Tab-separated table of C-alpha atoms in Angstrom:
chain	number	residue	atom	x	y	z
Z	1	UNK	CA	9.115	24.752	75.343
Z	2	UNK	CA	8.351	27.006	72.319
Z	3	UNK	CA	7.274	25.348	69.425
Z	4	UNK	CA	9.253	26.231	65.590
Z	5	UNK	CA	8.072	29.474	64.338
Z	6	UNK	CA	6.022	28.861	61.089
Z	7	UNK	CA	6.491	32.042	58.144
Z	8	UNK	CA	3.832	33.153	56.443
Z	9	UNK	CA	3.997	32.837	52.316
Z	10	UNK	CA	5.451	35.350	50.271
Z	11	UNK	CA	2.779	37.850	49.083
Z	12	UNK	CA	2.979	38.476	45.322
Z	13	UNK	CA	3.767	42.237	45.549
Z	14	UNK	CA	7.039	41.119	47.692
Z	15	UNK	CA	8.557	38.950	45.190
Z	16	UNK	CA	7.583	40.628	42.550
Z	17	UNK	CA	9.521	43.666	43.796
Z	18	UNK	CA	12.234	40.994	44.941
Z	19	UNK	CA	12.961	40.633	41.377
Z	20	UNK	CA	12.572	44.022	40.014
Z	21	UNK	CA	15.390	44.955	42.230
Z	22	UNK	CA	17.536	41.926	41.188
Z	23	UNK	CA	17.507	42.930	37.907
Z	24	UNK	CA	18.062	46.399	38.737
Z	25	UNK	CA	21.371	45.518	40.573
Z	26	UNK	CA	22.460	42.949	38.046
Z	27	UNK	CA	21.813	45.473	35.309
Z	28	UNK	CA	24.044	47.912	37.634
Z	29	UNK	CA	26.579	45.645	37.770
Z	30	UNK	CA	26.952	44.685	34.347
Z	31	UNK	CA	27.190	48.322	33.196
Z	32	UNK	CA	29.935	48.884	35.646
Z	33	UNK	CA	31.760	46.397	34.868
Z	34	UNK	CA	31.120	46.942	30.747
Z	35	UNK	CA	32.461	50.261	31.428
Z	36	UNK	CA	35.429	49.195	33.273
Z	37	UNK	CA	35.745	46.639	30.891
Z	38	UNK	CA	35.912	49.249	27.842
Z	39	UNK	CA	38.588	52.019	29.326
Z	40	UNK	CA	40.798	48.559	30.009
Z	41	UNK	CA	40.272	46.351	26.928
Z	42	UNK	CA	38.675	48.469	24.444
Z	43	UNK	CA	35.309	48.373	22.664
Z	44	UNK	CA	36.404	45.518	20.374
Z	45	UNK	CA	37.211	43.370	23.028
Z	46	UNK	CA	34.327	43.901	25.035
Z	47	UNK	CA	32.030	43.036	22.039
Z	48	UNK	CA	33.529	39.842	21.097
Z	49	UNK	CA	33.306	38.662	24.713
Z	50	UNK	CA	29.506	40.335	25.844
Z	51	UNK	CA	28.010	37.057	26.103
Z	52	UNK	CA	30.906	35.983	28.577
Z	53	UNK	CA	30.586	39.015	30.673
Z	54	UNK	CA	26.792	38.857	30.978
Z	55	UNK	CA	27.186	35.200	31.820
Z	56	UNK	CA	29.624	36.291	34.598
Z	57	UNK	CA	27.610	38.681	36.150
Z	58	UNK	CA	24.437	36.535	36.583
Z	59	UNK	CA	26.556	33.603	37.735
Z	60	UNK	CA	28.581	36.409	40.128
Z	61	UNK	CA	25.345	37.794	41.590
Z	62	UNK	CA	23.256	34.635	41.757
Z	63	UNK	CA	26.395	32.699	43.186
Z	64	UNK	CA	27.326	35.115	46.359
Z	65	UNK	CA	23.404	35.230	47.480
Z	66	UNK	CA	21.592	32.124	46.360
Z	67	UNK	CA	24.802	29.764	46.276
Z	68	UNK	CA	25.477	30.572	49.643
Z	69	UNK	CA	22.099	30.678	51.059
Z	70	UNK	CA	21.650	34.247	51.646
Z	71	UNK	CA	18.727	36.269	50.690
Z	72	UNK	CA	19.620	38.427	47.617
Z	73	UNK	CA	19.719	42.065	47.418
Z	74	UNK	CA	15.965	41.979	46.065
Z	75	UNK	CA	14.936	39.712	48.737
Z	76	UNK	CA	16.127	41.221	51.506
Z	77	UNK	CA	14.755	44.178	50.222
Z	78	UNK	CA	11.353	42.670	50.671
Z	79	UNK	CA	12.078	40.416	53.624
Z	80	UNK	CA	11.309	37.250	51.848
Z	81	UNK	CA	13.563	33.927	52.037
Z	82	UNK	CA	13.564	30.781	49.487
Z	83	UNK	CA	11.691	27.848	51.263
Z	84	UNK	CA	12.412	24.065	49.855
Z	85	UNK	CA	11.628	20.872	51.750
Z	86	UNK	CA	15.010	21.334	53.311
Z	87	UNK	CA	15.735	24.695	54.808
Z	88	UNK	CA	17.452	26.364	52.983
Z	89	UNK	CA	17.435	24.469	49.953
Z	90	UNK	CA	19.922	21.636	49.377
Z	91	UNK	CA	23.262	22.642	47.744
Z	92	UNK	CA	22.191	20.983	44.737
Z	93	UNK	CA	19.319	22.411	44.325
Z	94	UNK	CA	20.744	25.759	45.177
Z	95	UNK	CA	23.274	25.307	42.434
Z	96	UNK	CA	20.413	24.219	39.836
Z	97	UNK	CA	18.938	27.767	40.815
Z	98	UNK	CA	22.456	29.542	39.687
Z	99	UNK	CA	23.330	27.829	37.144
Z	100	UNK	CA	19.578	26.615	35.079
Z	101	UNK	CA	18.792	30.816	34.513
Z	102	UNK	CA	21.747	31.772	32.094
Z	103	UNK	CA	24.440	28.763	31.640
Z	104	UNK	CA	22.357	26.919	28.876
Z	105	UNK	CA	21.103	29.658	27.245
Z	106	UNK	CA	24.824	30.717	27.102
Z	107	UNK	CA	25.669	27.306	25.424
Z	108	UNK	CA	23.247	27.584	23.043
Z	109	UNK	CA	23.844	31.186	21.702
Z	110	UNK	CA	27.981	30.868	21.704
Z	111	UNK	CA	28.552	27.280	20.483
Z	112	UNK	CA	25.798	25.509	18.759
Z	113	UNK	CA	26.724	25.839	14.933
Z	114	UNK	CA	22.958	25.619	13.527
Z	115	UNK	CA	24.077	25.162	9.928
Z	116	UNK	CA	26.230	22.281	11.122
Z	117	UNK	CA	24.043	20.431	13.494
Z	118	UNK	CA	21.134	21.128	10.521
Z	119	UNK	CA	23.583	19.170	7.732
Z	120	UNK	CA	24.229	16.525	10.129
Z	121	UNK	CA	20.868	15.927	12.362
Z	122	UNK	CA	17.876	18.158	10.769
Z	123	UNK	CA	15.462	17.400	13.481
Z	124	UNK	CA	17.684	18.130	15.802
Z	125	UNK	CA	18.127	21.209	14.479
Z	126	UNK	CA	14.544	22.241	14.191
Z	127	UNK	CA	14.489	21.472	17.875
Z	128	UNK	CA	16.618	23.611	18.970
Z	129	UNK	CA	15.468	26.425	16.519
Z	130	UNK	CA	12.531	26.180	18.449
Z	131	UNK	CA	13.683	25.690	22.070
Z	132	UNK	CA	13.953	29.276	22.795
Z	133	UNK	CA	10.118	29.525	21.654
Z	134	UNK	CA	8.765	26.878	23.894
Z	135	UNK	CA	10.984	28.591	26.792
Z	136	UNK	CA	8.845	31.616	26.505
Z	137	UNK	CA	6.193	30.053	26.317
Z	138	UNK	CA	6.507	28.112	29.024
Z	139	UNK	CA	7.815	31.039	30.931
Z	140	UNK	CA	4.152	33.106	30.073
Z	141	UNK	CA	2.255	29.645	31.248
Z	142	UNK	CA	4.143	30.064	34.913
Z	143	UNK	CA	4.017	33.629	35.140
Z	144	UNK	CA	0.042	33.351	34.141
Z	145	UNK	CA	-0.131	30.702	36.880
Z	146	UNK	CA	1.943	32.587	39.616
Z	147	UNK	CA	-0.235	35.958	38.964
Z	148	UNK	CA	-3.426	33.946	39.338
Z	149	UNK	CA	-2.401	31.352	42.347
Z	150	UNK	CA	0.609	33.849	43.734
Z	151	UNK	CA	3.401	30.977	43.731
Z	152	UNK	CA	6.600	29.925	41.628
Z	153	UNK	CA	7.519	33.550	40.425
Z	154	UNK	CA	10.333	31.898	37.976
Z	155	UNK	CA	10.086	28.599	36.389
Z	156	UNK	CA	13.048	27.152	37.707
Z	157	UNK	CA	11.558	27.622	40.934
Z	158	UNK	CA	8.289	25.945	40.405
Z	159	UNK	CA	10.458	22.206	38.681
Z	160	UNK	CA	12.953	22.330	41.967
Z	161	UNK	CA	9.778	23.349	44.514
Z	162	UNK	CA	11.282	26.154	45.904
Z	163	UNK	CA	9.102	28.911	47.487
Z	164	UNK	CA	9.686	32.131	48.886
Z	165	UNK	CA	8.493	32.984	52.662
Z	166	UNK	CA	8.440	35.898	54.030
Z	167	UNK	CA	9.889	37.041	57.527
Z	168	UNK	CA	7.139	39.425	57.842
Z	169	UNK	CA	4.317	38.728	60.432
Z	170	UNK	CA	0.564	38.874	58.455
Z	171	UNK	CA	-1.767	41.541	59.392
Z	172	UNK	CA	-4.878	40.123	59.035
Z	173	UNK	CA	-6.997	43.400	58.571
Z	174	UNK	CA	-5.117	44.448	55.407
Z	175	UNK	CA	-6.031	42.271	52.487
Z	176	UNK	CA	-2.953	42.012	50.057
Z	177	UNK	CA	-3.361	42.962	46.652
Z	178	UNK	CA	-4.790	40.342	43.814
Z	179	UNK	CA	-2.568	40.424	40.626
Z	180	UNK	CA	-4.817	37.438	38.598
Z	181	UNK	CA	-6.414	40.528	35.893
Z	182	UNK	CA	-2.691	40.155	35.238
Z	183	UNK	CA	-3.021	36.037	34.733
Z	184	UNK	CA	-6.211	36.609	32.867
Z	185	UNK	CA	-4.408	38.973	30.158
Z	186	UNK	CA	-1.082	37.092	29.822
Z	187	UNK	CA	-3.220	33.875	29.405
Z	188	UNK	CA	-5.379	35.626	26.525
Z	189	UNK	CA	-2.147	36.808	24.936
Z	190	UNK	CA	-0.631	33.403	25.027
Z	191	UNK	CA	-3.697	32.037	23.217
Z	192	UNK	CA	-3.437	34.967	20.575
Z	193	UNK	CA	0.308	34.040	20.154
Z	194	UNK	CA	-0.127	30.492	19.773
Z	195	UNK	CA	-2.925	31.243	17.109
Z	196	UNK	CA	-0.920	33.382	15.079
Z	197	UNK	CA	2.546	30.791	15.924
Z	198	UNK	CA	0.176	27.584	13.768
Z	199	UNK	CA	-1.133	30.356	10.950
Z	200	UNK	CA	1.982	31.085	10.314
Z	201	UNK	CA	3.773	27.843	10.513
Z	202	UNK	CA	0.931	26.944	7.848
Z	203	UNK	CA	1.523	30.004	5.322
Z	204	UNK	CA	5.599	30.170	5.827
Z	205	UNK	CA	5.231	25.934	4.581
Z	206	UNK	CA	3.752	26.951	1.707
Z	207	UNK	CA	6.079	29.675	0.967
Z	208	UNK	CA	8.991	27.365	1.488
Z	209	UNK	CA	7.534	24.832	-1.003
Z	210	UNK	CA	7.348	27.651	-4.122
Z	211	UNK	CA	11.094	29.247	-2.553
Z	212	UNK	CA	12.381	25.791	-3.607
Z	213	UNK	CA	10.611	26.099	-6.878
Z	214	UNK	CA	11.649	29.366	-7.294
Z	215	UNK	CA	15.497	28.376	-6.514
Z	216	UNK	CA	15.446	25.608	-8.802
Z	217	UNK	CA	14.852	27.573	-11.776
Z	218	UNK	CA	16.946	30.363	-11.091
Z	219	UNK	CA	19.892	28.158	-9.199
Z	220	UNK	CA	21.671	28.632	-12.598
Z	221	UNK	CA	20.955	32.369	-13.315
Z	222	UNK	CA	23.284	33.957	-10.305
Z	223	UNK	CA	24.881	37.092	-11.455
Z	224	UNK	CA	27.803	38.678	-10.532
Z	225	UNK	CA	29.425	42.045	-10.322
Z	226	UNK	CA	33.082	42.705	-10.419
Z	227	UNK	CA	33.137	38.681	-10.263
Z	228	UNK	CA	31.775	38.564	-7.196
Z	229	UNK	CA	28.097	36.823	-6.005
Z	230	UNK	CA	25.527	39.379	-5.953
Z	231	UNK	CA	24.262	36.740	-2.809
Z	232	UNK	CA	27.579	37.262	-1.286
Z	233	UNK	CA	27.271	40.966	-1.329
Z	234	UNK	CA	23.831	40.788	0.490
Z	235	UNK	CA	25.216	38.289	3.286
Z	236	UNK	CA	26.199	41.545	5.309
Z	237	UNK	CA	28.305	40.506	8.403
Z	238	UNK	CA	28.030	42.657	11.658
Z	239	UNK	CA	31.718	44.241	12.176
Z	240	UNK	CA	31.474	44.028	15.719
Z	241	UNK	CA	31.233	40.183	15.644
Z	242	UNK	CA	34.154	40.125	13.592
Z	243	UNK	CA	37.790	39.335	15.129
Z	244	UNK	CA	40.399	41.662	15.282
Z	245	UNK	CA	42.657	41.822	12.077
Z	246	UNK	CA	46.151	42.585	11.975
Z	247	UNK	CA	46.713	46.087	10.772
Z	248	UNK	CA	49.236	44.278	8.047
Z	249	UNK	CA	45.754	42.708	6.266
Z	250	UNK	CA	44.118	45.732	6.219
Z	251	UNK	CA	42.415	45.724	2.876
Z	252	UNK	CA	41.454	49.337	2.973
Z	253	UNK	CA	45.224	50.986	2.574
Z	254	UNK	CA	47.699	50.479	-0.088
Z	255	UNK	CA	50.189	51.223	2.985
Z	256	UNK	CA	52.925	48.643	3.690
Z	257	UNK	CA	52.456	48.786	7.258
Z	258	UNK	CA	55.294	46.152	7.960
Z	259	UNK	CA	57.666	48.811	6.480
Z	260	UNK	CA	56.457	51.529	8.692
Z	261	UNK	CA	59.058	52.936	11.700
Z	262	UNK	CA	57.900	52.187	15.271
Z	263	UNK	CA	57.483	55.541	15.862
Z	264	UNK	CA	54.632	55.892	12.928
Z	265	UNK	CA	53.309	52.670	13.679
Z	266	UNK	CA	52.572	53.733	17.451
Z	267	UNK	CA	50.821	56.983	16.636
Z	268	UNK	CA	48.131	54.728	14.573
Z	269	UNK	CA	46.833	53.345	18.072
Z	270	UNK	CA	42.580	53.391	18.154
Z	271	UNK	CA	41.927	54.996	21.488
Z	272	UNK	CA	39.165	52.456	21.784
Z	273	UNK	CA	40.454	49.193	20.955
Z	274	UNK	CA	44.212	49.840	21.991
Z	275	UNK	CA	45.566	48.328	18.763
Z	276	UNK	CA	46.602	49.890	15.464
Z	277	UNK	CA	44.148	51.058	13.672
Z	278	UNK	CA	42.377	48.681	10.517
Z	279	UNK	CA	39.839	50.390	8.230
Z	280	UNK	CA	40.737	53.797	9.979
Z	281	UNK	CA	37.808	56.580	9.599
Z	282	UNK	CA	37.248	60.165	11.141
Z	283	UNK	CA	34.129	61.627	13.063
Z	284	UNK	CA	33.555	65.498	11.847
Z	285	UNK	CA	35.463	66.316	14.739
Z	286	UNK	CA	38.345	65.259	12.857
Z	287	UNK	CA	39.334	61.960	15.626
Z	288	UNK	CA	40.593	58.623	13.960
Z	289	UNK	CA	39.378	55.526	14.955
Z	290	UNK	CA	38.708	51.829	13.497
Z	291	UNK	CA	35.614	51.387	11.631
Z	292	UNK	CA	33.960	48.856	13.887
Z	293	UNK	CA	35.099	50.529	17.089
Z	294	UNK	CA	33.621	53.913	16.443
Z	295	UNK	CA	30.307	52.051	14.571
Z	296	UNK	CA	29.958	50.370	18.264
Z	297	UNK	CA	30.695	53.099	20.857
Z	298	UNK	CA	28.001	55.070	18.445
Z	299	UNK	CA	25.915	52.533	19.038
Z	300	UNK	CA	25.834	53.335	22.265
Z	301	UNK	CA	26.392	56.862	23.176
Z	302	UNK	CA	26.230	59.121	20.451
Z	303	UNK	CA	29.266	61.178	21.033
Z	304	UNK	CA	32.729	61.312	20.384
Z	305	UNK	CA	34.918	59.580	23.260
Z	306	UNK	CA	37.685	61.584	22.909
Z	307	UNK	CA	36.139	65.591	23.005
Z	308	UNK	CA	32.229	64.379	23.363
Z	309	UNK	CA	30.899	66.212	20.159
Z	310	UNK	CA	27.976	64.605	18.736
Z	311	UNK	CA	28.405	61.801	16.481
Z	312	UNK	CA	26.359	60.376	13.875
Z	313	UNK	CA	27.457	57.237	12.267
Z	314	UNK	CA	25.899	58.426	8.862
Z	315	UNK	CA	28.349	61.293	8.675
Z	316	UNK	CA	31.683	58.860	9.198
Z	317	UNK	CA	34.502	59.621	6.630
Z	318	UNK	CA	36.438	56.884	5.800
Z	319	UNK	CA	40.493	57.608	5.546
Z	320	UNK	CA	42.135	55.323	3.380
Z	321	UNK	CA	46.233	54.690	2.941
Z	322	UNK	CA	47.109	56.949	6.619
């Protein structure tokens, strides 16, 4: 009888080129689907749902390899394998490895309202303002640890115990390569970080306490132009984030656009978001598109996307009552 074949650990270099090459194909992915995404829905849509497709992806990629128990595109790259106390991990545990990564950071970002959970629970809001701190923090302690020790590449991974192992027989006259420099200098840098973190929690206290001064004097002094706020005017709002408006609120024509024939109407399409136009403007090649449509594809490539001329965004004209 042969006894159970025992695998050798994981070396460092393997996982970490594991999960170079995850990212690599999940990064892939998500562009391909972003740009599928934009010649279907347009570049509106896609912006106001980013967070959902990103959250897709990772749960997409993660699901088909890790949910099911199969080796990832990374790992199977480098002939590595995760390695619990049960083999494979349990389903639970396996599912804790999809979902811990992305799902509550997505929460977080897309539904926690911090002004309202600060009016109605303020330490529960300064806890969460600083939750994504203490993740990266804690994410520089493991990957310290895992560059000086070589285990736990992801933090996840080190709370549920799972390990990678690797599929590879050792050669024990080639001495794999030692990565802890690397755990020395993220460890100093953490230190620096967390030095310059309590300085600045001390001087950003004191400038709080003479901001309220300050606001208490002047809370009756607000001035206004053309009866509006002044600290309206300089709460500027992304125009990406915004929703879609109905071309019949479109505040930048004196056009009744209800009036319009069908005909007219139709030839007002953006090419990008697939709706009639709102706050129209033209690129110096002389192409109409919404404002925040054009200000987002520019954000991204800097050409036109309908005859691929440059584009700056400074040089936008916008076209008011067309």
């Amino acid at each position: 009888m042969t006894g159970i074949p025992v695998f050798p650990a994981a070396q460092q270099a393997q996982i970490i080129r594991a999960h170079q090459r995850d990212l690599y194909h999940v990064s892939l992915l998500r562009e391909q689907v972003e740009n599928t995404a934009r010649s279907w829905l347009g570049t509106r849509t896609l912006t106001r749902w980013d967070k959902e497709v990103e959250l897709l992806i990772k749960l997409m990629y993660h699901g088909l390899t890790t949910g099911r128990a199969t080796q990832t595109l990374g790992e199977e790259y480098t002939d590595i394998w995760q390695h619990s106390a049960t083999v494979p991990p349990s389903p639970l545990t396996r599912a804790a490895l999809v979902l811990l990564p992305s799902v509550p950071a997505y929460i977080l970002s897309r539904f926690v309202n911090m002004s309202r959970v600060s009016a109605r629970s303020p330490r529960l809001a300064t806890l969460l303002r600083y939750l994504p701190f203490v993740l990266e923090t804690l994410t520089d302690i493991n990957l310290a640890v895992f560059y000086i020790r070589g285990v736990y590449y992801d933090v996840f991974r080190r709370i549920l115990g799972v390990r990678h192992i690797s599929s590879l027989p050792e050669n024990p006259h080639i001495r794999p390569p030692s990565y802890s420099l690397l755990g020395i200098l993220i460890a100093v840098r953490l230190i620096y970080r967390l030095i310059m973190f309590a300085r600045s929690k001390s001087s950003s206290a004191l400038l709080e306490e003479k901001g309220k001064r300050a606001i208490q004097v002047s809370s009756n002094r607000e001035t206004y132009l053309d009866d509006r706020p002044v600290s309206q005017m300089l709460d500027v709002v992304d125009p990406e984030s915004e929703p879609a408006k109905p071309a019949e609120e479109d505040a930048r024509t004196m056009l009744d656009v209800a009036s319009l024939p069908p005909a007219v109407r139709a030839s007002r399409t953006c090419t990008l978001c697939l709706e009639e136009r709102t706050d129209t403007c033209s690129t110096e090649c002389g192409h109409l598109f919404c404002w925040s449509c054009i200000i987002g594809w520019g954000r991204e490539k800097a050409e036109c996307p309908l005859c691929r001329q440059s584009l700056d965004p400074t040089r936008l004209l916008p076209i008011y009552n067309l």
